mmCIF file of C-alpha atoms in Angstrom:
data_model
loop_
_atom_site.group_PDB
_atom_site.id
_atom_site.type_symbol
_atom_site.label_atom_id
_atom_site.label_comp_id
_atom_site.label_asym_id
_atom_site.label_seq_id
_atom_site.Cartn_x
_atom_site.Cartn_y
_atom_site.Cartn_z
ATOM 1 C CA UNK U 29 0.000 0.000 0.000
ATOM 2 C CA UNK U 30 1.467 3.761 -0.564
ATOM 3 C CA UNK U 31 1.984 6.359 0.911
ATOM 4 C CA UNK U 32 -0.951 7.924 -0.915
ATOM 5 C CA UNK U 33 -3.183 5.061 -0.012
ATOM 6 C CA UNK U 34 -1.940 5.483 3.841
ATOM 7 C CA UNK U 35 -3.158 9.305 3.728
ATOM 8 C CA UNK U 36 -6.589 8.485 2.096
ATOM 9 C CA UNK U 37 -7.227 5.970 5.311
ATOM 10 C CA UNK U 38 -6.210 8.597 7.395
ATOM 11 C CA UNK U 39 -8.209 11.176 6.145
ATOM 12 C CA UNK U 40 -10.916 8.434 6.076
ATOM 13 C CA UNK U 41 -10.853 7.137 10.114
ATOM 14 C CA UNK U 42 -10.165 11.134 10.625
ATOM 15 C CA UNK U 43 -13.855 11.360 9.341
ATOM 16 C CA UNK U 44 -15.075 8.639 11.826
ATOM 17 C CA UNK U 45 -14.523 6.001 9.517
ATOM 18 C CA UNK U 46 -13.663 2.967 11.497
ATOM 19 C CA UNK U 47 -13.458 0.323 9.063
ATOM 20 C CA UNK U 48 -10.413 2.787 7.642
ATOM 21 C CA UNK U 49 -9.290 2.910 10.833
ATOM 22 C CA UNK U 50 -8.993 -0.835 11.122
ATOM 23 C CA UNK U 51 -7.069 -0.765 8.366
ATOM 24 C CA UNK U 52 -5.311 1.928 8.999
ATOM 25 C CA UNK U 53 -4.061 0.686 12.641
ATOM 26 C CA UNK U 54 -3.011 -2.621 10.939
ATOM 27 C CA UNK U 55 -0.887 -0.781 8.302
ATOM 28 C CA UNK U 56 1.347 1.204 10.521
ATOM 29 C CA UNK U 57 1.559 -1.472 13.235
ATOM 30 C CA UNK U 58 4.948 -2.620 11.886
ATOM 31 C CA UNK U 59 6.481 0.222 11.132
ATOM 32 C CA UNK U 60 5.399 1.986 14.461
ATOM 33 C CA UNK U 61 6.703 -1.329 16.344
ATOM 34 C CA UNK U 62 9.997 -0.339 14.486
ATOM 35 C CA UNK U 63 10.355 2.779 15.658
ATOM 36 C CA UNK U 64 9.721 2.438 18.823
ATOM 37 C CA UNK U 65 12.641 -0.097 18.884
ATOM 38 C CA UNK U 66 14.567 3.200 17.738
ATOM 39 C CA UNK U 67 13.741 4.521 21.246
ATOM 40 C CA UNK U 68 13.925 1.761 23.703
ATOM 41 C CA UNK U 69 16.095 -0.795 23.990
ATOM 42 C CA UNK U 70 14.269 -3.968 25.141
ATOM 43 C CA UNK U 71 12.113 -5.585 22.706
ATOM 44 C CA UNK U 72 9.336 -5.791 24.712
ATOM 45 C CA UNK U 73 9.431 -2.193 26.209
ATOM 46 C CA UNK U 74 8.957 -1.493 22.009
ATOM 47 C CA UNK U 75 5.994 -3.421 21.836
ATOM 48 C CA UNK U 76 4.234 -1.721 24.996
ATOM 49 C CA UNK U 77 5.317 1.638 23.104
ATOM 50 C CA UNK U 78 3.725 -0.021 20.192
ATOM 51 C CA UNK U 79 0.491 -0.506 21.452
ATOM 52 C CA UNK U 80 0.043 2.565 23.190
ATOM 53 C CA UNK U 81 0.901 4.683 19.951
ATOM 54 C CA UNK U 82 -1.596 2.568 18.290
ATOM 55 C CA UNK U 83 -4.149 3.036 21.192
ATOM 56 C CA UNK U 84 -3.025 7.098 21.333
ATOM 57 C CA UNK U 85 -4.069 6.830 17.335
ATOM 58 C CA UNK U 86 -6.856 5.279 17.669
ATOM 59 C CA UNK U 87 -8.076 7.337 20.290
ATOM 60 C CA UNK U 88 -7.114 11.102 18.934
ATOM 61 C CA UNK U 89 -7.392 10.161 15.059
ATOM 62 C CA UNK U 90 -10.083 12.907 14.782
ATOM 63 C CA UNK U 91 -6.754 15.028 16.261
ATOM 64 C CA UNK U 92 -5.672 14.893 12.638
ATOM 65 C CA UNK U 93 -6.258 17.657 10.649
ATOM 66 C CA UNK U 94 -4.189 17.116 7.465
ATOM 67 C CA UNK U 95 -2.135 19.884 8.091
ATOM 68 C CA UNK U 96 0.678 17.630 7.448
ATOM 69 C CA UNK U 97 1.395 14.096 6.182
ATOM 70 C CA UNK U 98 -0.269 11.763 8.615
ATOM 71 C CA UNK U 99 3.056 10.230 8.928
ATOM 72 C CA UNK U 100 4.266 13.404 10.476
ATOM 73 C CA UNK U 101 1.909 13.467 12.819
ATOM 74 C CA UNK U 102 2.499 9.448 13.350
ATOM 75 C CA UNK U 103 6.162 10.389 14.113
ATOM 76 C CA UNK U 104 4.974 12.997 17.127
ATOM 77 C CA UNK U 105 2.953 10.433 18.405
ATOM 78 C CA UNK U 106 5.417 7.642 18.349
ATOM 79 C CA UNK U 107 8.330 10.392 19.560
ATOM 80 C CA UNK U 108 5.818 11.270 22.955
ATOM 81 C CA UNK U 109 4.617 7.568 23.486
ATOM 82 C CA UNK U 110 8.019 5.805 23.840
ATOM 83 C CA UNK U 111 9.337 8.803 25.930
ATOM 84 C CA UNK U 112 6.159 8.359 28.046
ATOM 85 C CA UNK U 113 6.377 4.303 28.236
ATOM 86 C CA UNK U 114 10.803 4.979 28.948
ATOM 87 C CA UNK U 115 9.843 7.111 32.053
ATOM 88 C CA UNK U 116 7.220 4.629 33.123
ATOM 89 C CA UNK U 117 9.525 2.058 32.835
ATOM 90 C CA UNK U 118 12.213 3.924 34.678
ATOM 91 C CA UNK U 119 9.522 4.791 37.492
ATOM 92 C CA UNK U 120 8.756 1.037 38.013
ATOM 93 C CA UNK U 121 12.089 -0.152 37.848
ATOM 94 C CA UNK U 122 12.631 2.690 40.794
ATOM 95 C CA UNK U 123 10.004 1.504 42.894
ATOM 96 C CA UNK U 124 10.711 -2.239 42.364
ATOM 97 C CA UNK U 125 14.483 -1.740 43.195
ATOM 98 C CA UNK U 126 13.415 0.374 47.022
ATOM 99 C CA UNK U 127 10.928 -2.626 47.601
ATOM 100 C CA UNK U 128 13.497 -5.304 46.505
ATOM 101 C CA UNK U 129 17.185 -4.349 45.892
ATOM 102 C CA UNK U 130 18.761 -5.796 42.969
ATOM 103 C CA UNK U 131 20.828 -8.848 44.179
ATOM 104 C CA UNK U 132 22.827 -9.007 40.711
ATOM 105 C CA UNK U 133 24.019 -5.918 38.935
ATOM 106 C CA UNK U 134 24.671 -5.888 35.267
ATOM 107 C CA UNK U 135 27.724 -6.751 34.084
ATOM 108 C CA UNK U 136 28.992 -3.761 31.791
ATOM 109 C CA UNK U 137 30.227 -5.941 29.393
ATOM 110 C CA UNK U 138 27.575 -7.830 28.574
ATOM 111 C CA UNK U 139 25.392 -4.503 28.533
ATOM 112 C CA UNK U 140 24.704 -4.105 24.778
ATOM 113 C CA UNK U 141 26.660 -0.593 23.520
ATOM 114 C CA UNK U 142 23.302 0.049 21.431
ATOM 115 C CA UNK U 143 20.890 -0.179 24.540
ATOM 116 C CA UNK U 144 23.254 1.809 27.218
ATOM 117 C CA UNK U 145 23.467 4.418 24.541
ATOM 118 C CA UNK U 146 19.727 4.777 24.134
ATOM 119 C CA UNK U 147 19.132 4.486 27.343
ATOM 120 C CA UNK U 148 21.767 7.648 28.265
ATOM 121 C CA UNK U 149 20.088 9.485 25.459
ATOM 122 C CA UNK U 150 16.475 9.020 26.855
ATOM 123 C CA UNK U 151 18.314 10.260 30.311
ATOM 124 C CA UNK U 152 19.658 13.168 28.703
ATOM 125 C CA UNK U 153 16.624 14.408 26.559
ATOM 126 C CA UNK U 154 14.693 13.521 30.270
ATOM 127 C CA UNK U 155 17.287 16.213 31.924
ATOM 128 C CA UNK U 156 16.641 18.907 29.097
ATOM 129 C CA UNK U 157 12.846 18.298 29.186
ATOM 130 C CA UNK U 158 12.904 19.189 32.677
ATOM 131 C CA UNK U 159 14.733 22.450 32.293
ATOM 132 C CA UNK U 160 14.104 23.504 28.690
ATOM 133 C CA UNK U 161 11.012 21.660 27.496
ATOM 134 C CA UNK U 162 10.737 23.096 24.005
ATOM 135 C CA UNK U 163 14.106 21.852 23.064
ATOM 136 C CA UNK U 164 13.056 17.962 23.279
ATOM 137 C CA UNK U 165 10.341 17.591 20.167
ATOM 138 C CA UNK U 166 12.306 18.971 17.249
ATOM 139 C CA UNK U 167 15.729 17.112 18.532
ATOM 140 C CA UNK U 168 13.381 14.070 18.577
ATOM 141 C CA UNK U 169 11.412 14.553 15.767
ATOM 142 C CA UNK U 170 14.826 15.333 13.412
ATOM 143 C CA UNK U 171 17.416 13.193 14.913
ATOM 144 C CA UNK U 172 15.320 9.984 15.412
ATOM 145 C CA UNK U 173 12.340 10.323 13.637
ATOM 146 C CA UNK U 174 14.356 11.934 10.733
ATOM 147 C CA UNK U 175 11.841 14.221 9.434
ATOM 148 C CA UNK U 176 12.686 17.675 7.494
ATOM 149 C CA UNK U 177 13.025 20.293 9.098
ATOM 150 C CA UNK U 178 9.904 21.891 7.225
ATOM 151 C CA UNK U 179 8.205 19.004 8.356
ATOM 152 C CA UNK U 180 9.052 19.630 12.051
ATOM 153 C CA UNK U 181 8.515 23.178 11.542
ATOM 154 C CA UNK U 182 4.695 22.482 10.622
ATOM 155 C CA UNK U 183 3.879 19.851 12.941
ATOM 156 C CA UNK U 184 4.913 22.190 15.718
ATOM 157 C CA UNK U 185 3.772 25.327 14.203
ATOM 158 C CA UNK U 186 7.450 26.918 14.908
ATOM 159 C CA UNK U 187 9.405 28.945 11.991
ATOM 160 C CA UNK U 188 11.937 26.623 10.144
ATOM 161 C CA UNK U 189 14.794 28.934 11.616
ATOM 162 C CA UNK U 190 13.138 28.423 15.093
ATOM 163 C CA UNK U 191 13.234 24.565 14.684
ATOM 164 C CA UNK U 192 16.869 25.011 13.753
ATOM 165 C CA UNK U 193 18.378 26.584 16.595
ATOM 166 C CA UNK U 194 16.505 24.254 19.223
ATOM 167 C CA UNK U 195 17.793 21.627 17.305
ATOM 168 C CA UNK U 196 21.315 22.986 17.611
ATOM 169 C CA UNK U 197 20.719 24.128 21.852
ATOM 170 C CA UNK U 198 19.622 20.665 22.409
ATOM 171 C CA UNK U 199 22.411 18.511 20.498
ATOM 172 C CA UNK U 200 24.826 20.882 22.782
ATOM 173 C CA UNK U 201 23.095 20.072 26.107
ATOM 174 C CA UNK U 202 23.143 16.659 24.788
ATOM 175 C CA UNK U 203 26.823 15.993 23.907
ATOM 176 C CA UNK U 204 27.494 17.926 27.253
ATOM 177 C CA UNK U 205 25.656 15.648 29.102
ATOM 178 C CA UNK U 206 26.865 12.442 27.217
ATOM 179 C CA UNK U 207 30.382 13.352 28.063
ATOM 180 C CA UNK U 208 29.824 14.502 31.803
ATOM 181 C CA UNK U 209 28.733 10.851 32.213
ATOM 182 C CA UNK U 210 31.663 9.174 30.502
#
């Protein structure tokens, strides 16, 4: 199925059509599953991601306007969801380790490089978030999602030069964080 024919079903279950949104939700499933994988580094942390996107779609779908490309808006969606389910999973894992403390730690060398660096980037764009909120989304949106910055600059309803220079303030406070923690 296109691109083209991914719009029309959007456009479609936008309307209230929920035979298109059927369709719809079973079309992007994969690729959303994939992308959340981008974010988190446990397979099935991805898959709760998944299903809340898909749930968060299915829910706000009258949200989209056709502004831009639904797959713009998909990407916000996804972006906001796996950040959500990461600091869930962080809170749990916070509250499970004061009831019971870990008895074995990780060993660091069996950590997977890929996961420990997702992980410290989901820490770091948690630190920024905290302090400089509007930063986050078009870091997110360009870096990971990797949409245009015209693209970003619409779906947030920012000037492209705007986009640009949080993108740019945010990959600082990033790298400086990355490196305080190495």
């Amino acid at each position: 199925m296109s691109n083209d024919d991914q719009e029309e079903l959007a456009r479609r279950a936008a309307a209230g059509d929920s035979a298109a949104l059927n369709e719809l939700l079973g079309l992007i499933r994969p690729n959303v599953l994939r992308r959340c994988a981008r974010f988190l580094p446990c397979w099935q942390d991805a898959e709760e991601a998944c299903q809340d996107v898909l749930l968060q779609v299915a829910r706000n779908i009258d949200r989209f306007e056709g502004r831009s490309a639904f797959s713009t808006w998909l990407h916000v969606v996804i972006a906001n969801s796996a950040r959500q389910t990461y600091r869930s999973l962080k809170r749990r894992a916070a509250e499970e380790a004061h009831e019971h403390p870990p008895v074995e730690v990780p060993d660091p060398r069996t950590t997977s490089v890929i996961a420990g660096s997702r992980l410290d980037l989901l820490d770091a764009l948690e630190r920024i978030e905290a302090r400089k909120p509007e930063l986050v989304a078009p870091m997110v949106l360009r870096d990971i999602c990797q949409l245009e910055y015209r693209e970003i600059a619409v779906q947030l309803s920012i000037p492209e030069g705007t986009v640009k220079s949080r993108i740019h303030q945010a990959r600082g406070q990033v790298r400086e964080y990355l490196t305080q923690g190495m």
